[in-house]
Structures are given as structure tokens and as C-alpha cells.
Short mmCIF file of C-alpha atoms in Angstrom, two decimals:
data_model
loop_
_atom_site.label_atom_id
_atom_site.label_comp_id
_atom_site.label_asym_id
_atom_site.label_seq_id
_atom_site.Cartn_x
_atom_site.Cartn_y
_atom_site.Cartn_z
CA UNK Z 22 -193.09 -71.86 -38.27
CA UNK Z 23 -189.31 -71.92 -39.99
CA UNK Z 24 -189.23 -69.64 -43.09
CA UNK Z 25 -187.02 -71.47 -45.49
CA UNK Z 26 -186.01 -68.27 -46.96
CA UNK Z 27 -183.95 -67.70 -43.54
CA UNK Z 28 -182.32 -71.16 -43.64
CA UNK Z 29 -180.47 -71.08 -47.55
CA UNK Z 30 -181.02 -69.18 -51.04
CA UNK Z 31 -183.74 -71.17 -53.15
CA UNK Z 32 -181.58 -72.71 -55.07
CA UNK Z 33 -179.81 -74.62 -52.88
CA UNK Z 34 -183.02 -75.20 -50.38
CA UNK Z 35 -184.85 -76.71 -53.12
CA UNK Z 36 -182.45 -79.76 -53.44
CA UNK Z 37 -183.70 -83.19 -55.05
CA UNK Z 38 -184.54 -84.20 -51.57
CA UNK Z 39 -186.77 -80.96 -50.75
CA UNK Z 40 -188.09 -81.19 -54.19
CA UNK Z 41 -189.52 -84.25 -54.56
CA UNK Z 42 -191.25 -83.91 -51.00
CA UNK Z 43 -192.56 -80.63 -51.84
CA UNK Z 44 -193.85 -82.08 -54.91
CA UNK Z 45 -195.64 -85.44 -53.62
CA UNK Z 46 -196.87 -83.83 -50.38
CA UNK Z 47 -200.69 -84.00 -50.96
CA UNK Z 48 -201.37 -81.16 -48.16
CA UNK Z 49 -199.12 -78.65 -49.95
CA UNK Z 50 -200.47 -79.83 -53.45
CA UNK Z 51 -203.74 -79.42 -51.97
CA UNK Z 52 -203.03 -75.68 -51.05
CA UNK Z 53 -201.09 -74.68 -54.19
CA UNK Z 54 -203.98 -75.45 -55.93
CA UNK Z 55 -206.17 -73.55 -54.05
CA UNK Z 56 -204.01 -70.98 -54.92
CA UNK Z 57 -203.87 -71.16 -58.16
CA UNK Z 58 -207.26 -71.48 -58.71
CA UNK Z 59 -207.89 -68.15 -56.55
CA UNK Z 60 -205.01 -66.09 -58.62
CA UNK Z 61 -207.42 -67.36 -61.78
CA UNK Z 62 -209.93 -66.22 -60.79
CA UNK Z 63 -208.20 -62.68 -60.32
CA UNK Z 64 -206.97 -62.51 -63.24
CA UNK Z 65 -210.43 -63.98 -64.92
CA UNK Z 66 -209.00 -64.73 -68.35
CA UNK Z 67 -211.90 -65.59 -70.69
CA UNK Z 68 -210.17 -66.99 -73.57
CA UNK Z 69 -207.00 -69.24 -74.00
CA UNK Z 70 -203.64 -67.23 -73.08
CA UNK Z 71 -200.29 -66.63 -72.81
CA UNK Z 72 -199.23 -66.96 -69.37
CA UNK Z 73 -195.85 -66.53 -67.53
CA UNK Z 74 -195.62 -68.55 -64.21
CA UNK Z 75 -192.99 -67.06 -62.08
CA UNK Z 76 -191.36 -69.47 -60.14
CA UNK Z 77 -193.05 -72.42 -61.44
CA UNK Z 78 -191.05 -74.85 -59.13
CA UNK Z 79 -192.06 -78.68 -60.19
CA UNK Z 80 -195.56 -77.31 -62.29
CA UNK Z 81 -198.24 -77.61 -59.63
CA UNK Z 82 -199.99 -74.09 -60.79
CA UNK Z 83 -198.63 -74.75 -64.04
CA UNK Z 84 -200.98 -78.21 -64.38
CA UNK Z 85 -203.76 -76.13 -63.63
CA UNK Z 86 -203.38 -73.37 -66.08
CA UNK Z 87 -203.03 -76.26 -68.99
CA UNK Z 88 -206.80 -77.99 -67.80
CA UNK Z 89 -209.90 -77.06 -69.73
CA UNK Z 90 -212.73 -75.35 -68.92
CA UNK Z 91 -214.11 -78.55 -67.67
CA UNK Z 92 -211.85 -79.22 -65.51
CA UNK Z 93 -212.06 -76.38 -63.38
CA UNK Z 94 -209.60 -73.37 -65.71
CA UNK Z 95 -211.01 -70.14 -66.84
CA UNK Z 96 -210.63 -69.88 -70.40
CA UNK Z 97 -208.45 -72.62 -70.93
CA UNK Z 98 -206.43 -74.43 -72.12
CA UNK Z 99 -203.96 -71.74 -71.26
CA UNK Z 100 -200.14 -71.91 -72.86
CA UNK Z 101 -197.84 -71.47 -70.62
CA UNK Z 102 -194.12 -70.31 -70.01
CA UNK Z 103 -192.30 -70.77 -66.58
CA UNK Z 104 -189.20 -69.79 -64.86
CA UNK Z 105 -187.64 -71.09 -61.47
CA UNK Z 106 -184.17 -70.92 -60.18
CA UNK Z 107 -183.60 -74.71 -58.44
CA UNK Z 108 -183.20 -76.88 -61.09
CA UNK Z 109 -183.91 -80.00 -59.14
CA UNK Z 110 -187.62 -78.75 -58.93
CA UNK Z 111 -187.43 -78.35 -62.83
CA UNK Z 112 -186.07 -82.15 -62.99
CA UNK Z 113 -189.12 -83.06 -61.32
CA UNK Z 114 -191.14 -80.91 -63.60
CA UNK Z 115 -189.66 -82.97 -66.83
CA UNK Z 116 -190.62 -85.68 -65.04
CA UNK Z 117 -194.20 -85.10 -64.81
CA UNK Z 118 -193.90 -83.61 -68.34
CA UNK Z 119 -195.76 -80.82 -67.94
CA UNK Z 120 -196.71 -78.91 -71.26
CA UNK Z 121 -195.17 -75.38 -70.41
CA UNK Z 122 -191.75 -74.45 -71.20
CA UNK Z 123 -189.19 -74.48 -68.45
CA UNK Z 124 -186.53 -72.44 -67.70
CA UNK Z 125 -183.56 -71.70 -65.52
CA UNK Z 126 -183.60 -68.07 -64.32
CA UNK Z 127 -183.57 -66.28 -61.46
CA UNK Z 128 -186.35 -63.76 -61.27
CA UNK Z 129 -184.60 -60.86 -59.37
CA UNK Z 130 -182.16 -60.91 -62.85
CA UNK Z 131 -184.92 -59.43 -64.78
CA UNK Z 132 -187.68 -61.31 -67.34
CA UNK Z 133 -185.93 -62.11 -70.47
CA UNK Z 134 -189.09 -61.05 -72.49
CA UNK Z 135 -189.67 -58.83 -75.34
CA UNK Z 136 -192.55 -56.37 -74.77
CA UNK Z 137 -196.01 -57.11 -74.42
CA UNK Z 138 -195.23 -61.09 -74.69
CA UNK Z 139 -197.76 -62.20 -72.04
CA UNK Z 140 -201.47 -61.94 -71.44
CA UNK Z 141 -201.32 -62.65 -67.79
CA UNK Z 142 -198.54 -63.59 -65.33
CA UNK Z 143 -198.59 -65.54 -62.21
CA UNK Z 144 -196.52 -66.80 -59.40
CA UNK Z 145 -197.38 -68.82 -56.51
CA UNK Z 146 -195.38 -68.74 -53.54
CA UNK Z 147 -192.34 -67.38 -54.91
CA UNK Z 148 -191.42 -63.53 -54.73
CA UNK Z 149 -190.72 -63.90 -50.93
CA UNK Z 150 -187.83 -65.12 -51.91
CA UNK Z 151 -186.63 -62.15 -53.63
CA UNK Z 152 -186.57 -60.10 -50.49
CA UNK Z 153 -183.33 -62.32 -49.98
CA UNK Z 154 -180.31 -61.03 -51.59
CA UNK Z 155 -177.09 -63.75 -51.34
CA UNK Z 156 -174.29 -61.27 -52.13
CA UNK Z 157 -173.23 -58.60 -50.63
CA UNK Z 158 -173.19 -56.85 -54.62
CA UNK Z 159 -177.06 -57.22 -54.79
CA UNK Z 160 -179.87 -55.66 -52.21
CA UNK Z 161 -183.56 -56.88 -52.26
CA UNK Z 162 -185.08 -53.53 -53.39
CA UNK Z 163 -182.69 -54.13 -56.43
CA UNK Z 164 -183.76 -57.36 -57.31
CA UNK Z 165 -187.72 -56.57 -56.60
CA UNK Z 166 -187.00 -53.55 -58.68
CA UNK Z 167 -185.58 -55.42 -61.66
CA UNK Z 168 -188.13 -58.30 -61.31
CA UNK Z 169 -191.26 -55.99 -61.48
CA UNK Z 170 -189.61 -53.71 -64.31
CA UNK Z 171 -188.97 -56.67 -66.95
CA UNK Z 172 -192.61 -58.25 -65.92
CA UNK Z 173 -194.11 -54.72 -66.19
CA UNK Z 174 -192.47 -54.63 -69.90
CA UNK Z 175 -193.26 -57.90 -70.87
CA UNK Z 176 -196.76 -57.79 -70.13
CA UNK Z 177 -199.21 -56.58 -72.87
CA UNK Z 178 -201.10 -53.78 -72.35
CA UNK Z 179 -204.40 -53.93 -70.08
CA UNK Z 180 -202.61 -57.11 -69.15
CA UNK Z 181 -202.64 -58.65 -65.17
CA UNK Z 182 -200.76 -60.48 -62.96
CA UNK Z 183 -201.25 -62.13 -59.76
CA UNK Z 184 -198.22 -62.90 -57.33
CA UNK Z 185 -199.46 -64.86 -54.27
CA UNK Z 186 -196.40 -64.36 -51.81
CA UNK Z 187 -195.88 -64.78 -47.77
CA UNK Z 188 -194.43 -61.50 -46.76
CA UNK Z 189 -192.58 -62.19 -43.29
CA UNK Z 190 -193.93 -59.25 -41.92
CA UNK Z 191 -195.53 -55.54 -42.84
CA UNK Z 192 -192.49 -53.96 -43.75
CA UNK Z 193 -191.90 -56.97 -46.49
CA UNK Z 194 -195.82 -56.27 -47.75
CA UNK Z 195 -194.49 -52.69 -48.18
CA UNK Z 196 -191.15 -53.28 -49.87
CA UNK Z 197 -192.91 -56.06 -52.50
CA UNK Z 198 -195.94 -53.11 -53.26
CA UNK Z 199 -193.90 -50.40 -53.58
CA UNK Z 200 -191.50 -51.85 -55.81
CA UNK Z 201 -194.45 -52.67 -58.17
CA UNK Z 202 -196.18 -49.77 -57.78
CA UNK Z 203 -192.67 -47.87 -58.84
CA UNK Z 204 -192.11 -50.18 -61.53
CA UNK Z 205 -195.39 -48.72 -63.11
CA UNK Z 206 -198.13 -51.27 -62.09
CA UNK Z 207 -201.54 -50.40 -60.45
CA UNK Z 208 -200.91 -52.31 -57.33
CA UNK Z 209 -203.34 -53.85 -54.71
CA UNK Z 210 -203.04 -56.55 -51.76
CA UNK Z 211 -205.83 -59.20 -51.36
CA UNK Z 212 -205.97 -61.09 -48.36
CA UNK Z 213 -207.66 -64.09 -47.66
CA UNK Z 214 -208.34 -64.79 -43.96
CA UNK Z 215 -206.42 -61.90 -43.13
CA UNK Z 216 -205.06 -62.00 -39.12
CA UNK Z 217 -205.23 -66.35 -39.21
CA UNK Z 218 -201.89 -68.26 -39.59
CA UNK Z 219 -203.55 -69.43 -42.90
CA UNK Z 220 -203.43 -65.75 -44.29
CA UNK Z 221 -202.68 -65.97 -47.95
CA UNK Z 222 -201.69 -62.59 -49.52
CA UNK Z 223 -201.76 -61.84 -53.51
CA UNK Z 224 -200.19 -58.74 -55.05
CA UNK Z 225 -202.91 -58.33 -57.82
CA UNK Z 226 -201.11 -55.69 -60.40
CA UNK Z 227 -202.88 -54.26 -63.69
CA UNK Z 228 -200.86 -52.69 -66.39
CA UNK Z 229 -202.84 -49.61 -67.50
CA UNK Z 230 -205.06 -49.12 -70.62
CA UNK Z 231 -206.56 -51.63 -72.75
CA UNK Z 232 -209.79 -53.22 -71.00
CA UNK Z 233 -209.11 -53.76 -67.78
CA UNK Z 234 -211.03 -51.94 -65.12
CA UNK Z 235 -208.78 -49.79 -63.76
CA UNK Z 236 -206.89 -51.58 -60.55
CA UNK Z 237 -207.14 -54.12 -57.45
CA UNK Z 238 -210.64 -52.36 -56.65
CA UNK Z 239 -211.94 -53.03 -60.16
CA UNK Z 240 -210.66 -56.74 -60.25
CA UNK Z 241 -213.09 -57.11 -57.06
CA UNK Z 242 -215.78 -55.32 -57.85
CA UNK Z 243 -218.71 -58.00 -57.82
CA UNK Z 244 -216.98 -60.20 -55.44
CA UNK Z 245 -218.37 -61.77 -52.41
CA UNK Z 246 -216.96 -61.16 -49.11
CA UNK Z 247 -214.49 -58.48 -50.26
CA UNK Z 248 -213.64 -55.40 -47.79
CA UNK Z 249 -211.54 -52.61 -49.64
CA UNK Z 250 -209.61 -50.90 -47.72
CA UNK Z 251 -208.20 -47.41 -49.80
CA UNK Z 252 -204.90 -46.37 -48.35
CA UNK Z 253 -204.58 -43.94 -51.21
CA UNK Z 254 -203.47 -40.45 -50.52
CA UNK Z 255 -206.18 -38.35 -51.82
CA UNK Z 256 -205.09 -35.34 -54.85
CA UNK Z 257 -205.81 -32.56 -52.19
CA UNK Z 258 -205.23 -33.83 -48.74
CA UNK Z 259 -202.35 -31.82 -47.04
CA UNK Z 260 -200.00 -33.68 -44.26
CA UNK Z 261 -201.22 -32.94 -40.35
CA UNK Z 262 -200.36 -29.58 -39.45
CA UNK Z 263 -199.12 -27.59 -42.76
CA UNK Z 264 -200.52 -24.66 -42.91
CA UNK Z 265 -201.07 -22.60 -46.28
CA UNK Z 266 -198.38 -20.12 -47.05
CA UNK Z 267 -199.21 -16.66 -45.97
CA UNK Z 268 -201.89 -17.92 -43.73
CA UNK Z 269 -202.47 -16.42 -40.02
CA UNK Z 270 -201.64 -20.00 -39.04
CA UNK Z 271 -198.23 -20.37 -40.84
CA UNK Z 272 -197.67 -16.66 -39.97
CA UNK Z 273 -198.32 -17.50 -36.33
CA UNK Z 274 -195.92 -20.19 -36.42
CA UNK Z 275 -193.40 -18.61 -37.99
CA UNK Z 276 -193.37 -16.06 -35.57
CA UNK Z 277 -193.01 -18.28 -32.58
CA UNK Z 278 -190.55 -19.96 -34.71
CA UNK Z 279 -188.08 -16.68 -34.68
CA UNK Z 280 -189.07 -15.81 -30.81
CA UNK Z 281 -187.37 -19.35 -29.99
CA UNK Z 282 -184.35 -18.41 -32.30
CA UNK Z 283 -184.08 -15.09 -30.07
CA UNK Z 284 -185.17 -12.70 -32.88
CA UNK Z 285 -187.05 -9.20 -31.92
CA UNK Z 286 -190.75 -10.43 -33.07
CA UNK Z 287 -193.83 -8.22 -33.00
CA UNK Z 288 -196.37 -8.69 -30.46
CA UNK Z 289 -199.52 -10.49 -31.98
CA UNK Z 290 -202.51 -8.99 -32.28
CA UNK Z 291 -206.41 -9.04 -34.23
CA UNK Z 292 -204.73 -7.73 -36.90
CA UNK Z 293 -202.27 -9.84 -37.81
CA UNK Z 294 -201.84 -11.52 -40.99
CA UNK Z 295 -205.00 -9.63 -41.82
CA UNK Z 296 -205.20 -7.83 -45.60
CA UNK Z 297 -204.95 -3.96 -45.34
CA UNK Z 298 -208.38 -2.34 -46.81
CA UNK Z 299 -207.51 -0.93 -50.46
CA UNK Z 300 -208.86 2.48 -49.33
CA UNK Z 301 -205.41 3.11 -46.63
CA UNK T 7 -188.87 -75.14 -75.82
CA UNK T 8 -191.22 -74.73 -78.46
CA UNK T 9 -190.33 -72.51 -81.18
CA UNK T 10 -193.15 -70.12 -79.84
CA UNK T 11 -191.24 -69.38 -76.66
CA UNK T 12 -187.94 -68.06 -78.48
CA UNK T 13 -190.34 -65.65 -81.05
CA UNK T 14 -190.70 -63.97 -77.64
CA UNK T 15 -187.27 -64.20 -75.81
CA UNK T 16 -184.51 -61.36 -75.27
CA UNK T 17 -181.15 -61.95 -74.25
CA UNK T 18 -181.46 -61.38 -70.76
CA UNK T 19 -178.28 -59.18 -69.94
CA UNK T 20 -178.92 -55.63 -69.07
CA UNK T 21 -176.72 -54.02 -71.81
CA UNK T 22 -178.34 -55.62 -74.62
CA UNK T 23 -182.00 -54.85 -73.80
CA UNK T 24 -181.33 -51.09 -75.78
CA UNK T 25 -179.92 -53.38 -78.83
CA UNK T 26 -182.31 -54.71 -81.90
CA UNK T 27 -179.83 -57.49 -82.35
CA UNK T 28 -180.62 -59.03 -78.97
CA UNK T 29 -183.75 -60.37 -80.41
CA UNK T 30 -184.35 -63.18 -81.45
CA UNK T 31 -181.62 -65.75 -79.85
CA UNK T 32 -180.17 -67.85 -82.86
CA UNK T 33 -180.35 -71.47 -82.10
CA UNK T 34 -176.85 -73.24 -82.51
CA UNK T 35 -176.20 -76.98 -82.43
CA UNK T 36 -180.16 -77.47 -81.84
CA UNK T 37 -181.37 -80.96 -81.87
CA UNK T 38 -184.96 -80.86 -82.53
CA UNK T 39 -188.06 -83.04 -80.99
CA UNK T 40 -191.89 -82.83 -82.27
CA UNK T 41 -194.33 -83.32 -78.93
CA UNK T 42 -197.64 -83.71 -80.22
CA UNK T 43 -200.56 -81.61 -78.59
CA UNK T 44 -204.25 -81.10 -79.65
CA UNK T 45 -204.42 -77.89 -81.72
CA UNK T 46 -205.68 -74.88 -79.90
CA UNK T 47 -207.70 -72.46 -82.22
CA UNK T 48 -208.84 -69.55 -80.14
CA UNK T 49 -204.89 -69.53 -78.68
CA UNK T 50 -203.41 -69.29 -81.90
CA UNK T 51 -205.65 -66.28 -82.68
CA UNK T 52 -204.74 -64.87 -79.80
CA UNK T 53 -201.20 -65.01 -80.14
CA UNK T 54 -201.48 -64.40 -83.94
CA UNK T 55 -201.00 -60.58 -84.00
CA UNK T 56 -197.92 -60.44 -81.38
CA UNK T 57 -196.32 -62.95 -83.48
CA UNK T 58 -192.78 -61.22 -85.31
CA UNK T 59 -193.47 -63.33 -88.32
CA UNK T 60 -190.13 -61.90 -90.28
CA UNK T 61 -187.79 -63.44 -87.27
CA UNK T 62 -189.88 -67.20 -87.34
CA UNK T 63 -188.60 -67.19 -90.73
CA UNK T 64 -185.42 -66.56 -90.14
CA UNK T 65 -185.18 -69.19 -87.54
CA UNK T 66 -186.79 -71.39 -89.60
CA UNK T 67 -184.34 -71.48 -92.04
CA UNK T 68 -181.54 -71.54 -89.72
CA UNK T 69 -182.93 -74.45 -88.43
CA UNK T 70 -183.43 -76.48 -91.32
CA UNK T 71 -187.57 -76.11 -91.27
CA UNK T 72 -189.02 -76.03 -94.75
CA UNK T 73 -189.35 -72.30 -95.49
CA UNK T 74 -192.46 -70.49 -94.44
CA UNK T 75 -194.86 -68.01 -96.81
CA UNK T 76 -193.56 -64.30 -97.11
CA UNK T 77 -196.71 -62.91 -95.15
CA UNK T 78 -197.88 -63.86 -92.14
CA UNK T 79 -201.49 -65.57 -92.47
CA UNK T 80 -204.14 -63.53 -91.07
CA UNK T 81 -206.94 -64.48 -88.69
CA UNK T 82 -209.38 -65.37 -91.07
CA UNK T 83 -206.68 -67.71 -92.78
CA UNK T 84 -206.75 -70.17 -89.73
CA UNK T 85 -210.69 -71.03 -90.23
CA UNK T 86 -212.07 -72.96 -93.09
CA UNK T 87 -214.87 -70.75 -95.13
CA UNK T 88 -218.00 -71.25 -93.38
CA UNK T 89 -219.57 -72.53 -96.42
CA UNK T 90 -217.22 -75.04 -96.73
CA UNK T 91 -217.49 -76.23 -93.34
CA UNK T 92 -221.09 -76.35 -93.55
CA UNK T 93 -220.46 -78.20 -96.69
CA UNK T 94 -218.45 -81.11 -95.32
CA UNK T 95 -221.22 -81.22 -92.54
CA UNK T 96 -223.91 -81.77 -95.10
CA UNK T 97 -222.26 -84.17 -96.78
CA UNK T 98 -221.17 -86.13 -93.87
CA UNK T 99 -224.80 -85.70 -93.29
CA UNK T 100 -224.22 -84.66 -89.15
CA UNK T 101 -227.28 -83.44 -87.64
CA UNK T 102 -224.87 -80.80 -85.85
CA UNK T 103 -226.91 -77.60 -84.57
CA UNK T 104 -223.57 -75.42 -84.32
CA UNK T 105 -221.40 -74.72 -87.01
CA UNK T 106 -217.64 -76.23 -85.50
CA UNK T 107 -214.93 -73.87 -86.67
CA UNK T 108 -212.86 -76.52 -88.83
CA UNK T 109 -208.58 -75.15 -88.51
CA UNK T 110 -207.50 -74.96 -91.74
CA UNK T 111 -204.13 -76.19 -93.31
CA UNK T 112 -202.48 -72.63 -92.41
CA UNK T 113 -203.55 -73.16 -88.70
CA UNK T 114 -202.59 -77.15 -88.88
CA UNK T 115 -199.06 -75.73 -90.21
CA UNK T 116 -198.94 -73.01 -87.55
CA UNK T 117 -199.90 -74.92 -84.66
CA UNK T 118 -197.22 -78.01 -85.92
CA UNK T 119 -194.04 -75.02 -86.28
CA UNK T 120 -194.93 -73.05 -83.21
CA UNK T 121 -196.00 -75.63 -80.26
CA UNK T 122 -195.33 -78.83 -81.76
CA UNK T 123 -191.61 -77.86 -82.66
CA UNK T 124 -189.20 -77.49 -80.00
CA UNK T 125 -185.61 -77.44 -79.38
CA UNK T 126 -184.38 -80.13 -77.45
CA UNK T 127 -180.86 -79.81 -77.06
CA UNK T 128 -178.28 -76.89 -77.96
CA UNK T 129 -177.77 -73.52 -77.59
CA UNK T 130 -179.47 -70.12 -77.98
CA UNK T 131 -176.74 -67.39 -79.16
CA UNK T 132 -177.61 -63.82 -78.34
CA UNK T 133 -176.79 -61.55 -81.98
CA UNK T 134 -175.91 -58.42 -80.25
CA UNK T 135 -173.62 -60.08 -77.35
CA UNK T 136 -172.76 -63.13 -78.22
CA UNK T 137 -173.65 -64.82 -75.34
CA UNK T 138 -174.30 -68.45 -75.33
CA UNK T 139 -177.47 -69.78 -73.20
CA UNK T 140 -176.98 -73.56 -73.09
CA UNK T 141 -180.48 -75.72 -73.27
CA UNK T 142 -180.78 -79.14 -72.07
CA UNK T 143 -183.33 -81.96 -72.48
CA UNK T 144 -185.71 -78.82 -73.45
CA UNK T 145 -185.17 -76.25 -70.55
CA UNK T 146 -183.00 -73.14 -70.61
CA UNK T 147 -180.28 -71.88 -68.69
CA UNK T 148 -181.03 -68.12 -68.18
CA UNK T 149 -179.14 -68.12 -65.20
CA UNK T 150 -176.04 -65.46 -65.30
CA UNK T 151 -173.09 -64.41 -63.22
CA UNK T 152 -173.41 -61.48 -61.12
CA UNK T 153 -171.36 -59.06 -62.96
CA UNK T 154 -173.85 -59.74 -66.32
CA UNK T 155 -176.91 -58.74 -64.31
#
């Protein structure tokens, strides 16, 4: 399938043409609100909140977050705030009148947020596009970087977000995770029907203290059907093959290391890199 | 944009996120709208301790709004006294098991200035760079050149 990030920057892709049929297409309202409702339940507010939707396009996740409990929303009626860079999807969003507040912005400029404005933050199919830089004066990693940093700040404290994002490949998955996890987040991928061309992928990020349990693996905890997979370097864990410092091992190769440079190196025997008794 | 959302936004260019003065935007030109909505209690005591009450008063009275108490109302302020709601229920004579949490005039007032009010056309001025952000029919333009970023 075409990536439209490949064809033209967002902006100009999502023209009033591409808009309105991205809006009034019932299969892709169908799956943005599966979404949406799935990047709820992540973030499993309990009470009505602030929320920032990132790239909220024409409102499709933004609808949701306004419903009440009754209607199918966690702890709403939420408030919301949201951001997106094509103004023709924003048209259509005044058009539907949806009750957040819209703005023009481009994410990979930064959050224009004062500290610890937002409960939760989410985005639904949109930071993809930030792996895209136009010019040649901007680079992805800067824009990721600048993205995560202002929504890192203008979260509260203990606060979550939930980015739902189609990474072109691994390397993208890696680039998007590390940028958050530099930025300061606790970072975690969720996929759903992982290895299926309907693999959805959510960056679930916690800011730290407050009452959150600690990061992805605590949002899960209690979930059905959830495999965790820990790619965490452990505190101790040494790399393959390094040896301790003063070690027979590291003396061993060190010693093979100056026979290949041609140095005069003593034969090897049961007593090296042994300790002399204290009695010689 | 309700007068909520610009209690909580910052210029957005890079130099002026060190400065006090980037926050809040001054509203120039603004031609206001009222939308109304159903008040939301357990939201507005939510958002009632991250509110900077000092700067809603300021751009209260730069827009015009009929000036706003000294000191921000606590949470307590936005409920009626129990006793007083379980007053009016007695004397409406409403068999209701739960005591509803009535919003008192502080919360009516709140909820009417922060997400009833909104700017619908105009411009938001940043104090520390002077930089204009232009809003139309109630959205933003955050959008800046390249060399701003």
C-alpha cells in the first residue's frame, strides 16, 4: 500500500479534496475510532480531563473524547485541545463543530504549552509524519526531538500519552522511541495484531511520579491478551565478550593482542594473572 | 478558542520559552462569541488548581470582561453547601436518594468566562517578542517560518 507520507508533506496531501474523503469515508471512520477508543483505554482516565490531541485532522478522535460515559468515553466528557498542520482538515472540523479548540501548528515546531497544561495527550495516526522533514534546514530526529520535548513539558506530572502511529519500518519504530525515551518519557510499544497488515502500533509514554504505575508494563498490567516483551538492558549485564579489568581473561587477550602487534610477550603459563601469596 | 485554552498557551518560538513575558498571549483586535455548553463540574475542579488566576484577570480586563474577584475561588466554592442543597431538595419535595452536587454561582461564572467565552476573530500578541499569531473564525495560526523554529 502507498504511504502518503512518500507522495507530499501533510499539509499539502491533506487538500480539501483528500480531506473531505478522509473525513466521510465510513471504513476509515470506522478504524479511527477503534483507535481512539483503544488509546482510552491506555490512558484509562477516570475523571473528566484536559486532553491534547495531536494531529487532530477533521475531529474524528476528538468526537470521541467529548462523549459521556454512556456513550462509550472513560471519564468523560473530556475537554479537549487539538493541533494539525492542513488547514483544510481543520475547515472540515469547523464544519462539524466539534467542541475542542483548533489550531494551526505543526507538531515537529514544538507544543506551544506552558508546563504541566495537560492531563493526557493523544494522537491518532499522525507522528509518522514527522519522520518527514521538507527542508533541507530541518532533519526528522530534530523535529521528533522537539515534538516529544514540548509534549514531555506540557504534560502534568504522572501524566500519559498515547501516540498511535504507522512506523514504515523497524528503524522508524526505533527513531519515534528513542526520541521519547530521550526527551524524558518512560516509553513502551503496544502492538495490536502484531506481524498482520492490520498491525496498529501505539507509543504509550508516562511522565514519571505522581500516580501512575511506573511505565508501558504497568499501563498493561491486568490486561487480556498482552505479551511483554522487556528489551531493557539490565543494571549489571556486561556486552558479549568484555572481560573484567585485570582478569586472566582480559590479561589473556591483551597479550595476544601485543603478539599480533609484534611485541616480545611472555609465554603463558598456570600462573598467569594469578595473585602472588603475601608470604613471597 | 475559549479563554481556557490561552490561560495555558506560550508563544511558541524557541527564544522566548526562557522569558516570563511570553506568557500569556495578549489578545488584540479580538471579536468575541459565547458557545453555550452544559457545565462540567468534576472538569472544572480538575482544572481549578493549574489555573494562573492573576493572568485571567488580566485578560479579562483587556478584553472588556467585567472584572473578576482578587482570589481565585477554591474547590469548595464551586459546590453549593450540602445543607443547602439538601434544603432545596426538601422543599421541592424530590424523593432523590443521592444528594446531586448543585454548581454554585462561582462555578456558573467560571464555567461561562473559561469555556463559554472564546475569541473568535483577532490576534494573540506574544509580550516578550512581539509576535503576532493571527486567529480566524476561532482557530489559531501557530504555524511559523523556519528560521523562528
Amino acid at each position: 500500500m502507498s504511504r502518503p507520507e512518500d507522495i507530499l508533506p501533510p499539509d499539502l496531501f491533506y487538500n480539501d479534496l483528500e480531506s473531505r474523503k478522509y473525513t466521510t469515508s465510513s471504513r476509515i471512520q470506522k478504524i479511527q475510532s477503534s483507535m481512539t477508543h483503544r488509546a482510552l483505554s491506555l490512558l484509562s482516565l477516570t475523571s473528566p480531563s484536559l486532553i491534547l490531541d495531536i494531529g487532530c485532522g477533521s475531529g474524528l478522535s476528538g468526537e470521541i473524547l467529548s462523549q459521556t460515559p454512556d456513550q462509550g468515553t472513560p471519564g468523560g466528557p473530556h475537554i479537549w485541545m487539538g493541533f494539525d498542520i492542513s488547514s483544510s482538515m481543520l475547515g472540515v472540523a469547523l464544519e462539524k463543530e466539534v467542541e475542542g479548540d483548533l489550531f494551526l501548528a505543526d507538531a515537529g515546531q514544538g507544543v506551544p504549552f506552558r508546563a504541566g497544561t495537560f492531563d493526557a495527550a493523544i494522537s491518532i495516526s499522525a507522528i509518522q509524519w514527522l519522520c518527514n522533514a521538507e527542508t533541507s534546514e530541518e532533519s526528522p530526529v530534530g523535529r521528533l526531538s522537539r515534538f516529544f520535548g514540548g509534549l514531555y513539558a506540557s504534560l502534568r506530572r504522572g501524566g500519559r500519552a498515547v501516540c498511535q502511529f504507522y512506523p514504515k519500518n523497524d528503524e522508524q519504530k526505533k527513531m519515534v522511541s528513542q526520541a521519547a525515551v530521550k526527551a524524558g518519557f518512560g516509553a513502551g510499544l503496544l502492538e495490536d495484531d502484531p506481524g498482520t497488515k492490520n498491525a496498529k502500533t501505539y507509543l504509550v509514554l508516562t511522565v514519571g511520579g505522581g500516580e501512575v504505575d511506573g511505565d508501558i508494563t504497568g499501563v498493561v498490567r491486568g490486561m487480556d491478551g498482552v505479551d511483554v516483551m522487556d528489551g531493557r538492558r539490565k543494571g549489571q549485564q556486561r556486552k558479549r565478550g568484555e572481560e573484567v579489568k585485570g582478569s586472566r581473561g582480559w590479561i589473556l587477550k591483551k597479550k595476544e593482542q601485543m603478539e599480533k602487534k609484534g611485541r616480545v610477550v611472555k609465554a603463558t603459563s598456570k600462573y598467569t594473572g594469578r595473585k602472588r601469596r603475601i608470604q613471597f | 478558542m475559549k479563554l481556557l485554552t490561552l490561560n495555558f498557551l506560550t508563544c511558541a518560538i524557541k527564544t522566548c520559552k526562557t522569558s516570563p513575558a511570553s506568557f500569556p498571549l495578549h489578545p488584540r483586535d479580538a471579536e468575541l462569541e459565547i458557545i453555550e455548553s452544559e457545565i462540567n463540574l468534576p472538569f472544572l475542579r480538575n482544572i481549578l488548581p493549574r489555573l494562573m488566576w492573576e493572568e485571567i484577570r488580566v485578560i479579562a480586563s483587556e478584553l472588556g470582561l467585567p472584572s473578576l474577584p482578587t482570589t481565585p475561588p477554591t474547590r469548595e466554592d464551586l459546590v453549593e453547601g450540602a445543607s443547602q442543597a439538601q434544603a432545596t431538595e426538601q422543599a421541592e419535595g424530590e424523593a432523590v436518594a443521592e444528594v446531586e452536587e448543585v454548581p454554585s454561582q462561582t462555578a456558573k461564572d467560571l464555567h461561562r468566562i473559561l469555556l463559554e467565552t472564546g475569541i473568535k476573530e483577532g490576534k494573540l500578541v506574544c509580550g516578550n517578542c512581539a509576535h503576532e499569531y493571527k486567529v480566524m473564525e476561532g482557530v489559531a495560526n501557530f504555524l511559523l517560518p523556519g528560521h523562528l523554529v
